[in-house]
Amino acid sequence: MIPNKKAQAEELPKERLRLWLKIIKVHATIENEIRRRLRSEFNSTLPRFDVMSALARFPGGLKMSEISSLLKVSNGNVTGIVDRLAEDGLVLRVAVPGDRRAQSVRLTKAGKKAFATQAAAHERWINQMLGGLDEAEIGSFNQLVEGITAYQNEWQEESDA
Amino acid sequence: MIPNKKAQAEELPKERLRLWLKIIKVHATIENEIRRRLRSEFNSTLPRFDVMSALARFPGGLKMSEISSLLKVSNGNVTGIVDRLAEDGLVLRVAVPGDRRAQSVRLTKAGKKAFATQAAAHERWINQMLGGLDEAEIGSFNQLVEGITAYQNEWQEESDA
């Protein structure tokens, strides 16, 4: 069969849309399973895990505004999450030297230990869920994702214009 | 260089984790851009778009519980979204024959027209954002996503056990 150029040109946008729907699906499936396991194995949530993960990367502590800009969630949401983590003894609010009104948040010793356990489990889960992909397939996948990312500057600049 | 089998075995889980973080990133980047454009071009939101999209697929109407199970969001959230769509004249609540307490929701004529415009724009945006991928790359991408999906039964059954 000789491919019909015009039909292909009309089909490509549909195929890109279908691919996007598949990316949404696979993302949601894995994320939901992570939420479910965090809940059942650690009685925790993904937002809590994400906040602890950010704090683990900054042992010196982070201001609330820094956590919220790192995780791209609202200050109000971060406050609620940090309140509950503090209740559980996993994080501590500390004064910021030289700024009497600001507070920064850091993991407690118990928080560091809890996060290390959860992060190791999280890595095992992902390794299991992406277990269908070998070294070579991960390589191709990365290339394709980079193909989208490289193109990103174009449409982001366009839409900013 | 002869690859070191043991080093590879230790590296693979890390690579799968890095790939997952990239999938999260590319998903969030595209989704945020869609949210931004829905807001700026149609003064709308992604949840509104998703509800209208579900209703467009079911011209006979959907019960609130059906919308919420299709979109995997809570009934309360769907109620709020449908309220606002109804305010804008885009959806209509209608009685369900034979069930006096139930209501179903369907798009109005104006809602169908608005959704058709937004869906066409959405397809153009995705076509632009995934424009870095040609036919062959979309094919490989699909295969890789299916590689994850095919494996899914294994870890979902395992975790259900």
mmCIF file of C-alpha atoms in Angstrom:
data_model
loop_
_atom_site.group_PDB
_atom_site.id
_atom_site.type_symbol
_atom_site.label_atom_id
_atom_site.label_comp_id
_atom_site.label_asym_id
_atom_site.label_seq_id
_atom_site.Cartn_x
_atom_site.Cartn_y
_atom_site.Cartn_z
ATOM 1 C CA MET A 1 0.000 0.000 0.000
ATOM 2 C CA ILE A 2 1.230 3.448 -0.894
ATOM 3 C CA PRO A 3 0.484 5.755 2.029
ATOM 4 C CA ASN A 4 -1.747 8.659 1.141
ATOM 5 C CA LYS A 5 0.089 11.864 2.102
ATOM 6 C CA LYS A 6 -3.050 13.900 2.591
ATOM 7 C CA ALA A 7 -4.761 11.280 4.723
ATOM 8 C CA GLN A 8 -1.582 11.044 6.827
ATOM 9 C CA ALA A 9 -1.467 14.813 7.348
ATOM 10 C CA GLU A 10 -5.059 14.710 8.559
ATOM 11 C CA GLU A 11 -4.422 11.670 10.733
ATOM 12 C CA LEU A 12 -1.321 13.019 12.539
ATOM 13 C CA PRO A 13 -3.141 15.547 14.771
ATOM 14 C CA LYS A 14 -5.569 12.795 15.846
ATOM 15 C CA GLU A 15 -2.691 10.454 16.623
ATOM 16 C CA ARG A 16 -0.962 13.117 18.694
ATOM 17 C CA LEU A 17 -4.222 13.662 20.593
ATOM 18 C CA ARG A 18 -4.606 9.921 21.182
ATOM 19 C CA LEU A 19 -1.014 9.753 22.437
ATOM 20 C CA TRP A 20 -1.708 12.624 24.856
ATOM 21 C CA LEU A 21 -4.772 10.751 26.171
ATOM 22 C CA LYS A 22 -2.571 7.677 26.699
ATOM 23 C CA ILE A 23 0.033 9.739 28.559
ATOM 24 C CA ILE A 24 -2.747 11.089 30.813
ATOM 25 C CA LYS A 25 -3.986 7.547 31.399
ATOM 26 C CA VAL A 26 -0.636 5.980 32.240
ATOM 27 C CA HIS A 27 0.271 8.941 34.474
ATOM 28 C CA ALA A 28 -3.049 8.708 36.350
ATOM 29 C CA THR A 29 -2.827 4.918 36.720
ATOM 30 C CA ILE A 30 0.639 4.996 38.255
ATOM 31 C CA GLU A 31 -0.088 8.057 40.404
ATOM 32 C CA ASN A 32 -3.312 6.541 41.746
ATOM 33 C CA GLU A 33 -1.487 3.341 42.635
ATOM 34 C CA ILE A 34 1.193 5.381 44.461
ATOM 35 C CA ARG A 35 -1.538 7.276 46.378
ATOM 36 C CA ARG A 36 -3.187 3.962 47.258
ATOM 37 C CA ARG A 37 0.049 2.402 48.507
ATOM 38 C CA LEU A 38 1.116 5.511 50.470
ATOM 39 C CA ARG A 39 -2.282 5.364 52.149
ATOM 40 C CA SER A 40 -2.307 1.623 52.858
ATOM 41 C CA GLU A 41 1.363 1.108 53.731
ATOM 42 C CA PHE A 42 2.216 4.426 55.424
ATOM 43 C CA ASN A 43 -1.174 5.955 56.225
ATOM 44 C CA SER A 44 0.077 8.946 54.243
ATOM 45 C CA THR A 45 -0.732 10.957 51.122
ATOM 46 C CA LEU A 46 1.077 12.094 47.967
ATOM 47 C CA PRO A 47 1.100 15.797 49.011
ATOM 48 C CA ARG A 48 2.683 14.793 52.340
ATOM 49 C CA PHE A 49 5.250 12.652 50.512
ATOM 50 C CA ASP A 50 6.035 15.517 48.119
ATOM 51 C CA VAL A 51 6.512 18.037 50.948
ATOM 52 C CA MET A 52 8.800 15.630 52.830
ATOM 53 C CA SER A 53 10.699 14.963 49.624
ATOM 54 C CA ALA A 54 11.310 18.703 49.115
ATOM 55 C CA LEU A 55 12.448 19.077 52.748
ATOM 56 C CA ALA A 56 14.764 16.056 52.399
ATOM 57 C CA ARG A 57 16.547 17.853 49.555
ATOM 58 C CA PHE A 58 17.038 20.985 51.713
ATOM 59 C CA PRO A 59 18.299 19.888 55.125
ATOM 60 C CA GLY A 60 18.760 23.554 56.123
ATOM 61 C CA GLY A 61 14.992 24.002 55.920
ATOM 62 C CA LEU A 62 12.597 25.790 53.575
ATOM 63 C CA LYS A 63 10.218 28.705 54.018
ATOM 64 C CA MET A 64 6.546 27.944 53.371
ATOM 65 C CA SER A 65 6.678 30.087 50.233
ATOM 66 C CA GLU A 66 9.684 28.099 49.001
ATOM 67 C CA ILE A 67 7.905 24.780 49.512
ATOM 68 C CA SER A 68 4.874 26.082 47.713
ATOM 69 C CA SER A 69 6.874 27.373 44.738
ATOM 70 C CA LEU A 70 8.935 24.154 44.520
ATOM 71 C CA LEU A 71 5.802 22.006 44.490
ATOM 72 C CA LYS A 72 3.664 24.499 42.570
ATOM 73 C CA VAL A 73 0.831 24.326 45.098
ATOM 74 C CA SER A 74 -0.841 27.141 47.024
ATOM 75 C CA ASN A 75 0.527 28.447 50.331
ATOM 76 C CA GLY A 76 -2.755 27.540 52.000
ATOM 77 C CA ASN A 77 -2.439 23.891 51.010
ATOM 78 C CA VAL A 78 1.181 23.729 52.166
ATOM 79 C CA THR A 79 0.176 25.189 55.543
ATOM 80 C CA GLY A 80 -2.369 22.413 56.081
ATOM 81 C CA ILE A 81 0.069 19.682 55.099
ATOM 82 C CA VAL A 82 2.868 21.090 57.263
ATOM 83 C CA ASP A 83 0.457 21.426 60.210
ATOM 84 C CA ARG A 84 -0.385 17.736 59.998
ATOM 85 C CA LEU A 85 3.252 16.666 59.510
ATOM 86 C CA ALA A 86 4.168 18.750 62.593
ATOM 87 C CA GLU A 87 1.353 17.060 64.593
ATOM 88 C CA ASP A 88 2.927 13.717 63.660
ATOM 89 C CA GLY A 89 6.363 14.922 64.791
ATOM 90 C CA LEU A 90 7.828 14.631 61.293
ATOM 91 C CA VAL A 91 8.621 18.319 60.693
ATOM 92 C CA LEU A 92 9.535 21.284 62.869
ATOM 93 C CA ARG A 93 8.950 25.012 62.352
ATOM 94 C CA VAL A 94 12.031 27.064 63.209
ATOM 95 C CA ALA A 95 12.635 30.823 63.336
ATOM 96 C CA VAL A 96 14.610 32.329 60.438
ATOM 97 C CA PRO A 97 17.649 34.222 61.821
ATOM 98 C CA GLY A 98 17.410 37.919 60.969
ATOM 99 C CA ASP A 99 13.721 37.776 60.004
ATOM 100 C CA ARG A 100 11.471 37.776 63.064
ATOM 101 C CA ARG A 101 8.289 37.178 61.087
ATOM 102 C CA ALA A 102 9.496 34.345 58.852
ATOM 103 C CA GLN A 103 9.578 30.662 59.759
ATOM 104 C CA SER A 104 11.258 27.822 57.996
ATOM 105 C CA VAL A 105 10.338 24.166 58.108
ATOM 106 C CA ARG A 106 12.686 21.206 58.352
ATOM 107 C CA LEU A 107 12.379 17.459 58.833
ATOM 108 C CA THR A 108 12.840 16.137 62.371
ATOM 109 C CA LYS A 109 15.044 13.097 62.966
ATOM 110 C CA ALA A 110 11.858 10.981 62.951
ATOM 111 C CA GLY A 111 10.773 12.738 59.740
ATOM 112 C CA LYS A 112 14.086 11.941 58.033
ATOM 113 C CA LYS A 113 13.779 8.299 59.042
ATOM 114 C CA ALA A 114 10.144 8.056 57.919
ATOM 115 C CA PHE A 115 10.917 9.711 54.598
ATOM 116 C CA ALA A 116 13.906 7.439 53.931
ATOM 117 C CA THR A 117 11.648 4.405 54.388
ATOM 118 C CA GLN A 118 8.907 5.845 52.188
ATOM 119 C CA ALA A 119 11.324 6.991 49.467
ATOM 120 C CA ALA A 120 12.873 3.524 49.281
ATOM 121 C CA ALA A 121 9.408 1.955 48.995
ATOM 122 C CA HIS A 122 8.439 4.544 46.355
ATOM 123 C CA GLU A 123 11.519 3.659 44.303
ATOM 124 C CA ARG A 124 10.676 -0.062 44.576
ATOM 125 C CA TRP A 125 7.080 0.594 43.472
ATOM 126 C CA ILE A 126 8.153 2.593 40.418
ATOM 127 C CA ASN A 127 10.749 -0.034 39.574
ATOM 128 C CA GLN A 128 7.974 -2.618 39.710
ATOM 129 C CA MET A 129 5.392 -0.567 37.797
ATOM 130 C CA LEU A 130 7.867 0.346 35.042
ATOM 131 C CA GLY A 131 9.282 -3.184 35.169
ATOM 132 C CA GLY A 132 7.993 -3.806 31.636
ATOM 133 C CA LEU A 133 10.716 -1.476 30.322
ATOM 134 C CA ASP A 134 14.304 -2.602 29.926
ATOM 135 C CA GLU A 135 17.416 -0.420 29.633
ATOM 136 C CA ALA A 136 17.009 0.106 25.865
ATOM 137 C CA GLU A 137 13.320 0.957 26.125
ATOM 138 C CA ILE A 138 13.960 3.459 28.907
ATOM 139 C CA GLY A 139 16.532 5.040 26.582
ATOM 140 C CA SER A 140 14.031 5.392 23.730
ATOM 141 C CA PHE A 141 11.369 6.650 26.118
ATOM 142 C CA ASN A 142 13.731 9.333 27.411
ATOM 143 C CA GLN A 143 14.539 10.391 23.865
ATOM 144 C CA LEU A 144 10.868 10.720 22.988
ATOM 145 C CA VAL A 145 10.112 12.707 26.144
ATOM 146 C CA GLU A 146 13.061 14.939 25.287
ATOM 147 C CA GLY A 147 11.580 15.316 21.788
ATOM 148 C CA ILE A 148 8.528 16.893 23.409
ATOM 149 C CA THR A 149 10.550 18.931 25.888
ATOM 150 C CA ALA A 150 12.925 20.291 23.244
ATOM 151 C CA TYR A 151 9.941 21.501 21.246
ATOM 152 C CA GLN A 152 8.426 23.120 24.320
ATOM 153 C CA ASN A 153 10.345 26.400 24.027
ATOM 154 C CA GLU A 154 8.688 26.969 20.691
ATOM 155 C CA TRP A 155 5.084 26.778 21.828
ATOM 156 C CA GLN A 156 5.740 28.396 25.169
ATOM 157 C CA GLU A 157 7.425 31.394 23.538
ATOM 158 C CA GLU A 158 4.663 31.553 20.935
ATOM 159 C CA SER A 159 1.963 31.609 23.565
ATOM 160 C CA ASP A 160 3.837 34.230 25.597
ATOM 161 C CA ALA A 161 4.113 36.461 22.542
ATOM 162 C CA MET B 1 33.770 -1.062 27.392
ATOM 163 C CA ILE B 2 32.182 -4.221 28.715
ATOM 164 C CA PRO B 3 29.073 -3.211 30.637
ATOM 165 C CA ASN B 4 29.132 -4.295 34.255
ATOM 166 C CA LYS B 5 26.077 -6.486 34.843
ATOM 167 C CA LYS B 6 25.913 -5.754 38.565
ATOM 168 C CA ALA B 7 26.228 -1.977 38.124
ATOM 169 C CA GLN B 8 23.490 -2.153 35.478
ATOM 170 C CA ALA B 9 21.168 -4.066 37.783
ATOM 171 C CA GLU B 10 21.666 -1.396 40.440
ATOM 172 C CA GLU B 11 21.254 1.418 37.928
ATOM 173 C CA LEU B 12 18.009 0.202 36.322
ATOM 174 C CA PRO B 13 15.672 1.053 39.265
ATOM 175 C CA LYS B 14 17.168 4.577 39.384
ATOM 176 C CA GLU B 15 16.642 4.988 35.644
ATOM 177 C CA ARG B 16 13.044 3.873 35.924
ATOM 178 C CA LEU B 17 12.540 6.387 38.742
ATOM 179 C CA ARG B 18 14.123 9.163 36.658
ATOM 180 C CA LEU B 19 11.864 8.238 33.735
ATOM 181 C CA TRP B 20 8.813 8.434 36.007
ATOM 182 C CA LEU B 21 9.896 11.916 37.169
ATOM 183 C CA LYS B 22 10.206 12.950 33.499
ATOM 184 C CA ILE B 23 6.724 11.597 32.712
ATOM 185 C CA ILE B 24 5.365 13.624 35.665
ATOM 186 C CA LYS B 25 7.183 16.711 34.366
ATOM 187 C CA VAL B 26 6.041 16.480 30.752
ATOM 188 C CA HIS B 27 2.466 15.676 31.847
ATOM 189 C CA ALA B 28 2.384 18.677 34.216
ATOM 190 C CA THR B 29 3.916 21.031 31.642
ATOM 191 C CA ILE B 30 1.373 20.205 28.950
ATOM 192 C CA GLU B 31 -1.553 20.111 31.379
ATOM 193 C CA ASN B 32 -0.613 23.498 32.866
ATOM 194 C CA GLU B 33 -0.395 25.012 29.403
ATOM 195 C CA ILE B 34 -3.852 23.598 28.563
ATOM 196 C CA ARG B 35 -5.254 25.058 31.804
ATOM 197 C CA ARG B 36 -3.659 28.426 30.965
ATOM 198 C CA ARG B 37 -5.079 28.475 27.432
ATOM 199 C CA LEU B 38 -8.570 27.332 28.509
ATOM 200 C CA ARG B 39 -8.512 30.201 31.001
ATOM 201 C CA SER B 40 -7.183 32.859 28.627
ATOM 202 C CA GLU B 41 -9.006 31.860 25.441
ATOM 203 C CA PHE B 42 -12.304 30.531 26.809
ATOM 204 C CA ASN B 43 -12.421 31.849 30.388
ATOM 205 C CA SER B 44 -12.835 28.200 31.359
ATOM 206 C CA THR B 45 -11.108 25.468 33.366
ATOM 207 C CA LEU B 46 -9.915 21.899 32.790
ATOM 208 C CA PRO B 47 -12.595 20.342 35.060
ATOM 209 C CA ARG B 48 -15.288 22.234 33.098
ATOM 210 C CA PHE B 49 -13.751 21.048 29.817
ATOM 211 C CA ASP B 50 -13.618 17.453 31.091
ATOM 212 C CA VAL B 51 -17.271 17.502 32.207
ATOM 213 C CA MET B 52 -18.398 18.953 28.864
ATOM 214 C CA SER B 53 -16.272 16.365 27.063
ATOM 215 C CA ALA B 54 -17.996 13.527 28.968
ATOM 216 C CA LEU B 55 -21.431 15.013 28.194
ATOM 217 C CA ALA B 56 -20.527 15.402 24.516
ATOM 218 C CA ARG B 57 -19.880 11.651 24.360
ATOM 219 C CA PHE B 58 -23.317 10.905 25.874
ATOM 220 C CA PRO B 59 -25.921 13.051 24.090
ATOM 221 C CA GLY B 60 -28.691 11.291 26.026
ATOM 222 C CA GLY B 61 -27.354 12.795 29.244
ATOM 223 C CA LEU B 62 -25.507 11.486 32.292
ATOM 224 C CA LYS B 63 -26.405 11.249 35.954
ATOM 225 C CA MET B 64 -24.140 13.146 38.341
ATOM 226 C CA SER B 65 -22.839 9.840 39.689
ATOM 227 C CA GLU B 66 -22.012 8.714 36.146
ATOM 228 C CA ILE B 67 -20.064 11.909 35.431
ATOM 229 C CA SER B 68 -18.175 11.542 38.654
ATOM 230 C CA SER B 69 -17.273 7.905 38.002
ATOM 231 C CA LEU B 70 -16.259 8.625 34.377
ATOM 232 C CA LEU B 71 -13.981 11.465 35.467
ATOM 233 C CA LYS B 72 -12.938 9.857 38.767
ATOM 234 C CA VAL B 73 -13.738 12.993 40.761
ATOM 235 C CA SER B 74 -16.014 13.367 43.771
ATOM 236 C CA ASN B 75 -19.769 13.971 43.427
ATOM 237 C CA GLY B 76 -19.381 17.232 45.344
ATOM 238 C CA ASN B 77 -16.888 18.593 42.832
ATOM 239 C CA VAL B 78 -19.069 17.585 39.888
ATOM 240 C CA THR B 79 -22.058 19.338 41.466
ATOM 241 C CA GLY B 80 -20.141 22.617 41.691
ATOM 242 C CA ILE B 81 -18.900 22.374 38.103
ATOM 243 C CA VAL B 82 -22.349 21.477 36.743
ATOM 244 C CA ASP B 83 -23.900 24.366 38.734
ATOM 245 C CA ARG B 84 -21.589 26.842 37.060
ATOM 246 C CA LEU B 85 -22.032 25.324 33.589
ATOM 247 C CA ALA B 86 -25.824 25.559 34.094
ATOM 248 C CA GLU B 87 -25.470 29.236 35.149
ATOM 249 C CA ASP B 88 -23.658 29.843 31.854
ATOM 250 C CA GLY B 89 -26.442 28.111 29.907
ATOM 251 C CA LEU B 90 -24.112 25.343 28.713
ATOM 252 C CA VAL B 91 -25.806 22.387 30.438
ATOM 253 C CA LEU B 92 -29.324 21.531 31.526
ATOM 254 C CA ARG B 93 -30.571 19.292 34.330
ATOM 255 C CA VAL B 94 -33.420 17.050 33.211
ATOM 256 C CA ALA B 95 -35.655 14.602 35.093
ATOM 257 C CA VAL B 96 -34.910 10.895 34.620
ATOM 258 C CA PRO B 97 -38.075 9.116 33.397
ATOM 259 C CA GLY B 98 -39.190 6.542 35.934
ATOM 260 C CA ASP B 99 -36.986 7.879 38.728
ATOM 261 C CA ARG B 100 -38.485 10.953 40.380
ATOM 262 C CA ARG B 101 -35.467 11.675 42.553
ATOM 263 C CA ALA B 102 -32.764 11.331 39.901
ATOM 264 C CA GLN B 103 -31.637 14.002 37.483
ATOM 265 C CA SER B 104 -29.476 13.729 34.457
ATOM 266 C CA VAL B 105 -27.355 16.415 32.867
ATOM 267 C CA ARG B 106 -26.932 17.133 29.177
ATOM 268 C CA LEU B 107 -25.326 19.814 27.038
ATOM 269 C CA THR B 108 -27.591 22.591 25.738
ATOM 270 C CA LYS B 109 -27.360 23.652 22.098
ATOM 271 C CA ALA B 110 -25.086 26.496 23.227
ATOM 272 C CA GLY B 111 -23.065 23.991 25.273
ATOM 273 C CA LYS B 112 -22.573 21.712 22.251
ATOM 274 C CA LYS B 113 -21.398 24.654 20.176
ATOM 275 C CA ALA B 114 -19.049 25.940 22.880
ATOM 276 C CA PHE B 115 -17.592 22.481 23.430
ATOM 277 C CA ALA B 116 -17.050 21.903 19.696
ATOM 278 C CA THR B 117 -15.028 25.131 19.526
ATOM 279 C CA GLN B 118 -13.006 24.274 22.625
ATOM 280 C CA ALA B 119 -12.381 20.664 21.558
ATOM 281 C CA ALA B 120 -11.074 21.819 18.174
ATOM 282 C CA ALA B 121 -8.752 24.315 19.896
ATOM 283 C CA HIS B 122 -7.638 21.618 22.354
ATOM 284 C CA GLU B 123 -6.769 19.287 19.477
ATOM 285 C CA ARG B 124 -4.790 22.089 17.779
ATOM 286 C CA TRP B 125 -2.894 22.822 21.004
ATOM 287 C CA ILE B 126 -1.956 19.179 21.534
ATOM 288 C CA ASN B 127 -0.949 18.877 17.895
ATOM 289 C CA GLN B 128 1.292 21.890 18.399
ATOM 290 C CA MET B 129 2.719 20.782 21.763
ATOM 291 C CA LEU B 130 3.465 17.259 20.504
ATOM 292 C CA GLY B 131 4.623 18.696 17.174
ATOM 293 C CA GLY B 132 8.162 17.497 17.881
ATOM 294 C CA LEU B 133 6.967 13.907 17.298
ATOM 295 C CA ASP B 134 6.481 12.502 13.823
ATOM 296 C CA GLU B 135 4.413 9.441 12.824
ATOM 297 C CA ALA B 136 7.218 6.978 13.579
ATOM 298 C CA GLU B 137 7.993 8.502 16.963
ATOM 299 C CA ILE B 138 4.325 8.463 17.952
ATOM 300 C CA GLY B 139 4.335 4.763 17.036
ATOM 301 C CA SER B 140 7.333 4.012 19.284
ATOM 302 C CA PHE B 141 5.857 6.120 22.073
ATOM 303 C CA ASN B 142 2.599 4.177 21.892
ATOM 304 C CA GLN B 143 4.505 0.904 22.038
ATOM 305 C CA LEU B 144 6.416 1.994 25.124
ATOM 306 C CA VAL B 145 3.264 3.195 26.866
ATOM 307 C CA GLU B 146 1.687 -0.149 26.026
ATOM 308 C CA GLY B 147 4.766 -1.822 27.506
ATOM 309 C CA ILE B 148 3.876 -0.180 30.812
ATOM 310 C CA THR B 149 0.152 -0.834 30.454
ATOM 311 C CA ALA B 150 0.596 -4.510 29.563
ATOM 312 C CA TYR B 151 2.664 -4.982 32.701
ATOM 313 C CA GLN B 152 0.045 -3.219 34.786
ATOM 314 C CA ASN B 153 -2.122 -6.294 35.379
ATOM 315 C CA GLU B 154 0.789 -7.911 37.117
ATOM 316 C CA TRP B 155 1.409 -5.250 39.748
ATOM 317 C CA GLN B 156 -2.247 -4.425 40.180
ATOM 318 C CA GLU B 157 -3.139 -8.052 40.819
ATOM 319 C CA GLU B 158 -0.156 -8.386 43.107
ATOM 320 C CA SER B 159 -1.192 -5.386 45.156
ATOM 321 C CA ASP B 160 -4.799 -6.583 45.315
ATOM 322 C CA ALA B 161 -3.677 -9.970 46.636
#
